[in-house]
Short mmCIF file of C-alpha atoms in Angstrom, two decimals:
data_model
loop_
_atom_site.label_atom_id
_atom_site.label_comp_id
_atom_site.label_asym_id
_atom_site.label_seq_id
_atom_site.Cartn_x
_atom_site.Cartn_y
_atom_site.Cartn_z
CA MET A 1 18.19 20.17 32.35
CA ASN A 2 20.81 20.90 29.73
CA GLY A 3 20.11 17.56 28.05
CA GLU A 4 16.46 18.45 27.92
CA MET A 5 17.12 21.90 26.50
CA SER A 6 19.00 20.34 23.62
CA GLU A 7 15.61 19.13 22.40
CA SER A 8 14.43 22.70 21.75
CA SER A 9 14.79 22.29 17.99
CA ASP A 10 11.91 19.79 18.04
CA VAL A 11 8.58 21.51 17.41
CA ILE A 12 5.54 19.72 18.82
CA LEU A 13 2.01 20.36 17.56
CA VAL A 14 -0.73 20.14 20.21
CA VAL A 15 -4.37 20.03 19.09
CA ASP A 16 -7.00 20.12 21.85
CA ASP A 17 -10.21 22.14 22.14
CA ASP A 18 -9.92 22.25 25.95
CA GLU A 19 -7.99 25.44 26.74
CA SER A 20 -6.85 24.28 30.18
CA MET A 21 -5.53 21.00 28.72
CA ARG A 22 -3.65 22.90 25.99
CA ARG A 23 -2.00 25.09 28.63
CA ILE A 24 -1.00 22.08 30.74
CA LEU A 25 0.53 20.34 27.71
CA GLN A 26 2.36 23.50 26.66
CA LEU A 27 3.75 24.04 30.15
CA VAL A 28 4.94 20.44 30.60
CA LEU A 29 6.57 20.28 27.15
CA GLN A 30 8.14 23.75 27.29
CA ARG A 31 9.67 23.04 30.70
CA ALA A 32 11.29 19.98 29.13
CA GLY A 33 12.83 22.20 26.46
CA PHE A 34 10.46 21.59 23.54
CA ARG A 35 8.92 24.28 21.34
CA VAL A 36 5.13 24.00 21.21
CA ILE A 37 2.56 25.21 18.72
CA ALA A 38 -1.07 24.77 19.76
CA ALA A 39 -4.42 24.63 17.97
CA GLN A 40 -7.97 24.45 19.28
CA ASP A 41 -9.41 22.42 16.40
CA ALA A 42 -8.40 20.16 13.51
CA GLY A 43 -8.61 22.86 10.85
CA GLU A 44 -6.19 25.11 12.71
CA GLY A 45 -3.98 22.10 13.43
CA LEU A 46 -3.72 21.20 9.75
CA CYS A 47 -2.81 24.78 8.90
CA LEU A 48 -0.06 24.85 11.54
CA ALA A 49 1.23 21.45 10.39
CA ARG A 50 1.61 22.76 6.83
CA THR A 51 3.32 26.01 7.80
CA CYS A 52 5.48 24.98 10.78
CA GLY A 53 6.53 21.41 9.96
CA PRO A 54 6.27 19.89 13.47
CA ARG A 55 8.36 16.87 14.43
CA LEU A 56 5.53 15.33 16.46
CA ALA A 57 1.81 15.86 17.00
CA ILE A 58 -0.30 15.31 20.13
CA LEU A 59 -4.01 15.17 19.34
CA ASP A 60 -7.09 14.97 21.50
CA TYR A 61 -9.41 12.25 20.20
CA ARG A 62 -12.51 14.45 20.52
CA LEU A 63 -12.29 17.64 18.48
CA PRO A 64 -15.13 19.97 17.45
CA ASP A 65 -14.69 19.65 13.67
CA MET A 66 -13.50 16.03 13.28
CA THR A 67 -12.15 13.19 15.39
CA GLY A 68 -8.50 12.84 16.23
CA LEU A 69 -8.52 9.70 14.05
CA ASP A 70 -9.67 11.73 11.03
CA LEU A 71 -7.01 14.35 11.74
CA LEU A 72 -4.39 11.61 12.07
CA ARG A 73 -5.28 10.32 8.60
CA ARG A 74 -4.92 13.77 7.05
CA LEU A 75 -1.63 14.46 8.76
CA LYS A 76 -0.25 11.10 7.63
CA VAL A 77 -1.12 11.76 3.98
CA ALA A 78 0.90 14.99 4.06
CA SER A 79 3.70 13.67 6.32
CA PRO A 80 3.79 9.85 6.48
CA HIS A 81 6.50 9.67 9.16
CA LEU A 82 5.09 12.28 11.54
CA PRO A 83 4.73 10.55 14.94
CA VAL A 84 1.27 11.10 16.41
CA ILE A 85 0.21 10.54 20.03
CA LEU A 86 -3.51 10.52 20.81
CA LEU A 87 -5.00 11.70 24.10
CA THR A 88 -8.11 9.76 24.88
CA GLY A 89 -10.74 9.24 27.53
CA PHE A 90 -12.04 5.80 28.40
CA ALA A 91 -15.01 6.15 26.02
CA ASP A 92 -12.64 6.78 23.08
CA LEU A 93 -10.25 3.93 23.84
CA ALA A 94 -11.52 1.71 21.01
CA GLY A 95 -10.94 4.54 18.54
CA ALA A 96 -7.41 5.00 19.84
CA VAL A 97 -6.69 1.32 19.21
CA VAL A 98 -7.90 1.74 15.63
CA ALA A 99 -5.63 4.78 15.35
CA ILE A 100 -2.61 2.68 16.35
CA LYS A 101 -3.44 0.31 13.49
CA GLU A 102 -3.58 3.29 11.12
CA GLY A 103 -0.18 4.64 12.07
CA ALA A 104 -0.47 6.51 15.37
CA PHE A 105 2.68 6.06 17.45
CA ASP A 106 0.74 5.52 20.69
CA TYR A 107 -2.04 6.88 22.88
CA LEU A 108 -2.32 8.19 26.44
CA SER A 109 -5.42 7.88 28.57
CA LYS A 110 -6.60 10.92 30.52
CA PRO A 111 -5.63 11.81 33.17
CA PHE A 112 -2.01 11.13 32.25
CA ASP A 113 1.24 11.32 34.19
CA ASN A 114 3.48 14.20 33.09
CA GLN A 115 6.65 12.12 33.13
CA GLY A 116 4.86 9.35 31.23
CA LEU A 117 3.93 11.91 28.57
CA LEU A 118 7.53 13.12 28.26
CA ASN A 119 8.85 9.57 28.02
CA LYS A 120 6.39 8.83 25.24
CA VAL A 121 7.32 12.03 23.40
CA ARG A 122 11.05 11.29 23.54
CA GLU A 123 10.48 7.71 22.41
CA ALA A 124 8.43 8.90 19.41
CA LEU A 125 11.01 11.50 18.43
CA ALA A 126 13.80 8.92 18.65
CA CYS A 127 11.93 6.76 16.14
CA ARG A 128 11.37 9.82 13.96
CA GLN A 129 15.14 10.37 13.71
CA GLN A 130 15.38 7.24 11.56
CA ALA A 131 12.96 8.54 8.94
CA PRO A 132 15.45 10.79 7.02
CA MET A 133 17.60 7.69 6.44
CA ILE A 134 14.85 6.22 4.28
CA PRO A 135 14.91 7.35 0.62
CA SER A 136 12.04 9.64 -0.36
CA ALA A 137 10.74 7.14 -2.92
CA ALA A 138 10.43 4.51 -0.18
CA LEU A 139 8.63 7.01 2.04
CA GLY A 140 6.27 7.69 -0.85
CA LEU A 141 5.58 3.98 -1.27
CA ARG A 142 4.82 3.63 2.43
CA ALA A 143 2.56 6.66 2.34
CA ARG A 144 0.72 5.32 -0.68
CA MET A 145 0.40 1.64 0.20
CA GLY A 146 0.25 1.60 4.01
CA THR A 147 2.10 0.20 7.00
CA SER A 148 0.60 -3.26 7.55
CA PRO A 149 3.05 -6.13 8.15
CA ALA A 150 2.16 -7.66 4.76
CA ILE A 151 2.91 -4.55 2.70
CA THR A 152 5.91 -3.67 4.91
CA ARG A 153 7.53 -6.94 3.83
CA THR A 154 6.90 -6.01 0.20
CA ILE A 155 8.44 -2.56 0.70
CA GLU A 156 11.48 -4.12 2.40
CA ASP A 157 11.90 -6.37 -0.67
CA VAL A 158 11.67 -3.30 -2.91
CA GLU A 159 14.34 -1.44 -0.91
CA ARG A 160 16.59 -4.52 -0.98
CA VAL A 161 16.45 -5.21 -4.71
CA ALA A 162 16.04 -1.70 -6.16
CA PRO A 163 19.74 -0.65 -6.06
CA THR A 164 20.75 -3.81 -7.96
CA ASN A 165 20.34 -4.63 -11.63
CA PHE A 166 18.40 -7.83 -10.89
CA ALA A 167 15.46 -8.77 -13.09
CA VAL A 168 12.45 -8.61 -10.78
CA SER A 169 9.30 -10.71 -11.00
CA LEU A 170 6.20 -9.25 -9.32
CA PHE A 171 3.37 -11.58 -8.40
CA GLY A 172 -0.06 -10.43 -7.19
CA GLU A 173 -3.73 -10.23 -8.01
CA THR A 174 -5.08 -7.79 -10.58
CA GLY A 175 -5.45 -4.33 -9.08
CA ALA A 176 -3.20 -5.03 -6.08
CA GLY A 177 -0.65 -2.35 -7.04
CA LYS A 178 2.06 -4.16 -9.00
CA GLU A 179 2.77 -1.18 -11.24
CA VAL A 180 3.07 1.11 -8.20
CA VAL A 181 5.68 -1.29 -6.79
CA ALA A 182 7.49 -1.47 -10.14
CA ARG A 183 7.71 2.33 -10.33
CA ALA A 184 9.09 2.44 -6.80
CA ILE A 185 11.81 -0.06 -7.74
CA HIS A 186 12.73 2.19 -10.67
CA ASP A 187 12.65 5.38 -8.55
CA LEU A 188 14.93 3.82 -5.92
CA SER A 189 17.40 2.49 -8.50
CA PRO A 190 20.43 4.14 -10.17
CA ARG A 191 18.25 4.27 -13.30
CA ALA A 192 15.78 6.70 -11.73
CA GLY A 193 16.77 9.54 -14.06
CA HIS A 194 16.00 7.45 -17.14
CA PRO A 195 12.67 6.32 -18.65
CA PHE A 196 10.19 3.99 -16.98
CA VAL A 197 8.10 2.26 -19.64
CA ALA A 198 5.16 -0.05 -18.95
CA VAL A 199 3.65 -2.52 -21.41
CA ASP A 200 0.44 -4.45 -20.71
CA CYS A 201 1.04 -7.75 -22.50
CA GLY A 202 -2.56 -8.78 -21.85
CA THR A 203 -4.07 -6.06 -24.05
CA ILE A 204 -1.86 -6.41 -27.14
CA PRO A 205 -2.77 -9.03 -29.80
CA ASP A 206 -0.22 -11.79 -30.34
CA THR A 207 0.34 -10.58 -33.89
CA LEU A 208 1.39 -7.12 -32.70
CA ILE A 209 3.32 -7.80 -29.49
CA GLU A 210 6.74 -8.22 -31.14
CA ASN A 211 6.24 -4.99 -33.07
CA GLU A 212 5.26 -3.27 -29.81
CA LEU A 213 8.33 -4.51 -27.94
CA PHE A 214 11.01 -4.42 -30.63
CA GLY A 215 9.71 -1.90 -33.17
CA HIS A 216 9.88 -2.27 -36.96
CA GLU A 217 11.82 -1.10 -39.98
CA ARG A 218 10.35 0.87 -42.82
CA GLY A 219 8.60 -1.46 -45.26
CA ALA A 220 8.53 -4.38 -42.79
CA PHE A 221 4.80 -4.82 -43.51
CA THR A 222 1.97 -3.06 -45.30
CA GLY A 223 1.56 0.42 -43.80
CA ALA A 224 5.04 0.55 -42.26
CA GLU A 225 5.98 3.81 -43.95
CA ARG A 226 8.75 4.71 -41.50
CA GLN A 227 11.03 3.15 -38.95
CA GLN A 228 9.38 2.80 -35.54
CA PRO A 229 11.35 2.05 -32.34
CA GLY A 230 9.76 -0.34 -29.83
CA LYS A 231 9.38 -0.23 -26.06
CA PHE A 232 12.82 -1.71 -25.44
CA GLU A 233 14.46 1.22 -27.21
CA ALA A 234 12.11 3.68 -25.49
CA ALA A 235 13.25 2.32 -22.10
CA HIS A 236 16.99 2.34 -22.97
CA GLY A 237 18.99 3.18 -19.85
CA GLY A 238 15.89 2.82 -17.67
CA THR A 239 13.31 0.24 -16.66
CA LEU A 240 10.82 -1.76 -18.72
CA LEU A 241 7.77 -3.27 -17.00
CA LEU A 242 6.14 -6.17 -18.81
CA ASP A 243 2.77 -6.43 -17.08
CA GLU A 244 0.71 -9.64 -17.26
CA ILE A 245 3.65 -11.36 -18.93
CA GLY A 246 1.91 -14.71 -18.61
CA ASN A 247 -0.18 -13.70 -21.64
CA LEU A 248 2.88 -13.42 -23.89
CA ALA A 249 2.70 -15.65 -26.97
CA TRP A 250 5.19 -18.55 -27.19
CA SER A 251 6.99 -17.02 -30.17
CA ALA A 252 7.36 -13.68 -28.39
CA GLN A 253 8.71 -15.52 -25.34
CA ALA A 254 11.48 -16.99 -27.51
CA ARG A 255 12.36 -13.53 -28.88
CA LEU A 256 12.34 -12.03 -25.39
CA LEU A 257 14.65 -14.75 -24.06
CA ARG A 258 17.13 -14.03 -26.82
CA VAL A 259 17.06 -10.31 -26.03
CA LEU A 260 17.75 -10.98 -22.36
CA GLN A 261 20.66 -13.24 -23.24
CA GLU A 262 22.28 -11.08 -25.91
CA ARG A 263 21.22 -7.57 -24.80
CA VAL A 264 20.39 -6.63 -28.37
CA ILE A 265 17.11 -6.45 -30.27
CA TYR A 266 16.20 -6.82 -33.93
CA ARG A 267 13.36 -4.68 -35.17
CA VAL A 268 10.64 -6.48 -37.12
CA GLY A 269 11.86 -6.65 -40.72
CA GLY A 270 15.39 -5.69 -39.73
CA THR A 271 18.73 -7.51 -39.66
CA LYS A 272 20.87 -4.97 -37.80
CA PRO A 273 21.30 -5.60 -34.05
CA VAL A 274 20.34 -2.69 -31.81
CA PRO A 275 22.04 -2.74 -28.35
CA VAL A 276 19.69 -2.08 -25.43
CA ASP A 277 20.42 -1.44 -21.76
CA VAL A 278 17.19 -2.13 -19.88
CA ARG A 279 16.37 -3.27 -16.36
CA LEU A 280 13.43 -5.67 -16.77
CA ILE A 281 10.55 -6.02 -14.32
CA SER A 282 7.81 -8.53 -15.11
CA ALA A 283 4.44 -8.80 -13.41
CA SER A 284 1.77 -11.47 -13.40
CA ASN A 285 -1.50 -12.25 -11.65
CA GLN A 286 -0.89 -15.97 -12.09
CA ASP A 287 1.77 -18.29 -10.73
CA LEU A 288 4.17 -18.67 -13.67
CA THR A 289 5.54 -21.93 -12.25
CA GLU A 290 2.09 -23.40 -12.85
CA ALA A 291 2.12 -21.97 -16.38
CA VAL A 292 5.48 -23.71 -16.91
CA SER A 293 4.05 -27.03 -15.74
CA LYS A 294 1.11 -26.58 -18.13
CA GLY A 295 3.45 -25.88 -21.03
CA THR A 296 2.23 -22.33 -21.69
CA PHE A 297 5.34 -20.52 -20.42
CA ARG A 298 9.02 -21.21 -21.06
CA GLU A 299 10.95 -22.42 -18.04
CA ASP A 300 14.24 -20.93 -19.25
CA LEU A 301 12.57 -17.54 -19.66
CA LEU A 302 11.11 -17.74 -16.16
CA TYR A 303 14.62 -18.18 -14.73
CA ARG A 304 15.83 -15.14 -16.68
CA LEU A 305 12.92 -13.00 -15.45
CA CYS A 306 13.11 -14.03 -11.82
CA ASP A 307 16.44 -13.01 -10.33
CA TYR A 308 14.33 -11.74 -7.43
CA ARG A 309 10.64 -12.31 -6.70
CA VAL A 310 8.42 -9.78 -4.92
CA ALA A 311 4.91 -10.67 -3.78
CA VAL A 312 2.31 -7.89 -3.76
CA PRO A 313 -0.39 -8.95 -1.26
CA PRO A 314 -4.10 -8.53 -2.02
CA LEU A 315 -5.98 -5.83 -0.13
CA ARG A 316 -7.96 -8.37 1.91
CA ALA A 317 -4.66 -9.66 3.35
CA ARG A 318 -3.76 -6.20 4.67
CA ALA A 319 -7.02 -4.80 5.97
CA GLN A 320 -5.02 -2.49 8.26
CA ASP A 321 -4.19 -0.40 5.14
CA ILE A 322 -7.74 -0.05 3.80
CA LEU A 323 -8.75 3.14 5.60
CA HIS A 324 -5.30 4.66 5.07
CA ILE A 325 -5.55 4.14 1.31
CA ALA A 326 -9.23 5.11 1.18
CA THR A 327 -8.42 8.43 2.88
CA GLN A 328 -5.83 9.18 0.19
CA PHE A 329 -8.35 8.42 -2.54
CA LEU A 330 -10.83 10.67 -0.74
CA ALA A 331 -8.34 13.55 -0.81
CA GLU A 332 -7.51 12.90 -4.48
CA ALA A 333 -11.19 12.86 -5.46
CA ASN A 334 -11.83 16.07 -3.52
CA ARG A 335 -9.06 17.79 -5.48
CA GLU A 336 -10.30 16.37 -8.79
CA LEU A 337 -13.94 17.31 -8.20
CA GLY A 338 -13.37 20.56 -6.31
CA LYS A 339 -15.25 19.23 -3.27
CA GLN A 340 -14.61 19.16 0.48
CA VAL A 341 -16.11 15.88 1.61
CA GLY A 342 -14.77 15.45 5.14
CA SER A 343 -14.36 11.78 6.03
CA PHE A 344 -16.02 8.39 6.36
CA THR A 345 -18.66 7.74 9.00
CA GLU A 346 -17.91 4.94 11.45
CA GLU A 347 -20.48 2.76 9.65
CA ALA A 348 -18.83 3.43 6.28
CA ALA A 349 -15.39 2.70 7.73
CA ALA A 350 -16.68 -0.61 9.12
CA ALA A 351 -18.16 -1.49 5.72
CA LEU A 352 -14.84 -0.76 3.99
CA LEU A 353 -12.99 -2.96 6.48
CA ALA A 354 -15.50 -5.80 6.15
CA TYR A 355 -15.60 -5.94 2.36
CA PRO A 356 -13.24 -8.55 0.77
CA TRP A 357 -12.19 -6.32 -2.16
CA PRO A 358 -11.99 -8.80 -5.04
CA GLY A 359 -10.79 -5.94 -7.26
CA ASN A 360 -8.19 -4.83 -4.70
CA VAL A 361 -6.85 -1.26 -4.56
CA ARG A 362 -8.12 -0.43 -8.04
CA GLN A 363 -11.68 -1.27 -6.94
CA LEU A 364 -11.28 0.71 -3.71
CA ARG A 365 -10.28 3.81 -5.67
CA SER A 366 -13.31 3.48 -7.95
CA ILE A 367 -15.69 3.05 -5.00
CA VAL A 368 -14.31 6.03 -3.05
CA ARG A 369 -14.18 8.27 -6.12
CA ARG A 370 -17.83 7.62 -6.88
CA ALA A 371 -18.78 8.14 -3.23
CA VAL A 372 -17.10 11.57 -3.16
CA LEU A 373 -19.03 12.53 -6.29
CA ILE A 374 -22.44 11.87 -4.71
CA ALA A 375 -21.70 12.79 -1.07
CA ASN A 376 -21.92 16.29 0.39
CA PHE A 377 -20.29 16.32 3.83
CA THR A 378 -19.28 12.81 4.91
CA ILE A 379 -19.30 9.42 3.20
CA ASP A 380 -21.84 6.95 4.59
CA THR A 381 -22.53 3.35 3.63
CA HIS A 382 -25.20 4.24 1.04
CA HIS A 383 -22.67 6.44 -0.77
CA LEU A 384 -20.27 3.50 -1.08
CA ALA A 385 -22.82 1.21 -2.74
CA LEU A 386 -20.46 -1.74 -2.36
CA PRO A 387 -21.20 -4.38 -5.03
CA ASP A 388 -21.55 -8.09 -4.44
CA ALA A 389 -18.12 -9.60 -3.84
CA GLY A 390 -18.78 -12.32 -6.44
CA PRO A 391 -19.43 -16.05 -6.36
CA GLU A 392 -15.96 -17.03 -5.13
CA ARG A 393 -16.56 -15.60 -1.65
CA THR A 394 -18.20 -18.07 0.72
CA PRO A 395 -20.85 -16.36 2.91
CA THR A 396 -20.53 -16.94 6.64
CA ALA A 397 -22.43 -16.01 9.75
CA ALA A 398 -20.26 -12.92 10.06
CA ASP A 399 -21.88 -11.46 6.93
CA ASN A 400 -24.99 -10.67 8.97
CA VAL A 401 -23.22 -9.59 12.14
CA VAL A 402 -23.84 -5.88 11.54
CA TYR A 403 -27.57 -6.48 11.78
CA GLN A 404 -27.35 -8.24 15.13
CA THR A 405 -28.17 -6.22 18.22
CA GLY A 406 -25.88 -5.47 21.13
CA LEU A 407 -22.60 -5.39 19.17
CA SER A 408 -20.30 -2.39 19.18
CA LEU A 409 -18.48 -1.18 16.08
CA LYS A 410 -15.24 -2.63 17.45
CA GLU A 411 -16.88 -6.04 17.94
CA ILE A 412 -18.41 -5.98 14.46
CA VAL A 413 -15.07 -5.11 12.84
CA ARG A 414 -13.24 -7.78 14.87
CA THR A 415 -15.76 -10.42 13.75
CA ARG A 416 -15.51 -9.39 10.11
CA MET A 417 -11.71 -9.31 10.21
CA ALA A 418 -11.63 -12.81 11.65
CA ASP A 419 -13.84 -13.95 8.77
CA VAL A 420 -11.47 -12.40 6.22
CA GLU A 421 -8.44 -14.01 7.90
CA ARG A 422 -10.14 -17.40 7.90
CA GLN A 423 -11.00 -17.06 4.20
CA VAL A 424 -7.39 -16.14 3.31
CA LEU A 425 -6.08 -19.17 5.20
CA PHE A 426 -8.66 -21.40 3.54
CA GLU A 427 -7.64 -20.22 0.06
CA ALA A 428 -3.95 -20.61 0.89
CA LEU A 429 -4.60 -24.20 2.02
CA GLN A 430 -6.35 -24.91 -1.27
CA ARG A 431 -3.48 -23.43 -3.30
CA SER A 432 -0.87 -25.39 -1.36
CA ARG A 433 -2.91 -28.62 -1.39
CA GLY A 434 -2.92 -28.71 2.40
CA ASN A 435 0.83 -28.13 2.90
CA LYS A 436 1.10 -25.94 6.02
CA ALA A 437 4.77 -25.16 5.42
CA ALA A 438 3.86 -23.88 1.94
CA VAL A 439 1.05 -21.80 3.46
CA ALA A 440 3.55 -20.22 5.87
CA ARG A 441 5.87 -19.32 2.98
CA MET A 442 2.98 -18.03 0.85
CA LEU A 443 1.61 -15.76 3.61
CA GLN A 444 5.09 -14.85 4.88
CA VAL A 445 4.47 -15.92 8.48
CA ASP A 446 6.11 -18.60 10.61
CA TYR A 447 4.88 -22.19 10.66
CA LYS A 448 3.74 -21.98 14.29
CA THR A 449 1.45 -19.04 13.48
CA VAL A 450 -0.16 -20.97 10.63
CA HIS A 451 -0.65 -24.04 12.82
CA THR A 452 -2.23 -21.97 15.62
CA LYS A 453 -4.57 -20.03 13.34
CA LEU A 454 -5.72 -23.14 11.48
CA LYS A 455 -6.58 -24.68 14.83
CA THR A 456 -8.37 -21.48 15.92
CA TYR A 457 -10.55 -21.40 12.83
CA GLY A 458 -11.16 -25.14 12.70
CA LEU A 459 -9.40 -25.56 9.36
CA SER A 460 -7.78 -28.88 8.54
CA ALA A 461 -4.83 -29.38 6.23
#
């Protein structure tokens, strides 16, 4: 019993509208030495979570004001590493499985065994003990981007390379979150107290890019009435992100290579070297090795930029994160607009999961923000007004599955997810020209998994 009493510093939040169940949970947990705070609905639970800082939460799936899944999402936004255990009846089992995918530690079916509950609680708290070891910036990145295997690998890369002074090359589709990843690398680095400066090379004309990066001297050109430092000087001591670097003109590439080699810049119209100490992160939505083979990007510059490469996966490759991210955007839009839109209906959640998101996270934010503007209580499918995914997406039978009869929400989502997975594999095969080993490297899975899934979906290398 003494070992159990040592756990008394761990506060556990219990949220259940059934008074007798709350009392049973309190009694079992308190006898094991835990401190318990209890709430009868989600609103009260959120208030207690904010004021008492529990180490673990146990939620009933059916609550009077929202589902346990909705409450889980809100708790995770405020405290990403709070372990959550869901209590569920048989009818709610599918929802509990979805909750696991969204970050719940586990679920228990009613009626549950008291010792089984305590074992689960201790297991969850043991995992929680590891959370303080993770830097706050990494926790923030996890909270913002999700917990899917694909994005977890990206976050692990970030944590690995951030403390170094390596030049990092980020590769990912437009809107996938490359700048968020770049900022996390900066925040986790020894340069965190110095400036982070981002430059979008795709929006600056070729004639102005060198002036933007390196600055100019007074009189360097008509209208240059004073000396103007460039982005390299602005980022001195910190981090410079060159976004969409594949758009950089050939002449600017040559200047950039020289800067990276010599660690000095020359302002436009100047002859005096200016020392700069900058950690460089580059980002591109295109494969720069292909640009090198086409003769539009310097190979020697690519080597300088790519001490370490980090892939930022598209949203369709990490569907597990969609509802997690959408819930954050919902909360942000509520704050911005002064509204209290509660959550997504099950139909809206299914639509979000099924959509291929050609515009990635940036598109998801736009869709959710607009939906919050026009919705009153909850967001339904008509509030989302999801646009056509574009001509690149190949329609399949799964596109009409929601209109078929006799399918549950879980079955519809499973069918849609399989369609998305098949499409990702198909595109990876095209990019790799049928090389399954290259597909495995591209998608960061083992070769056997690729082989099995290609066989499952009837895809041929």
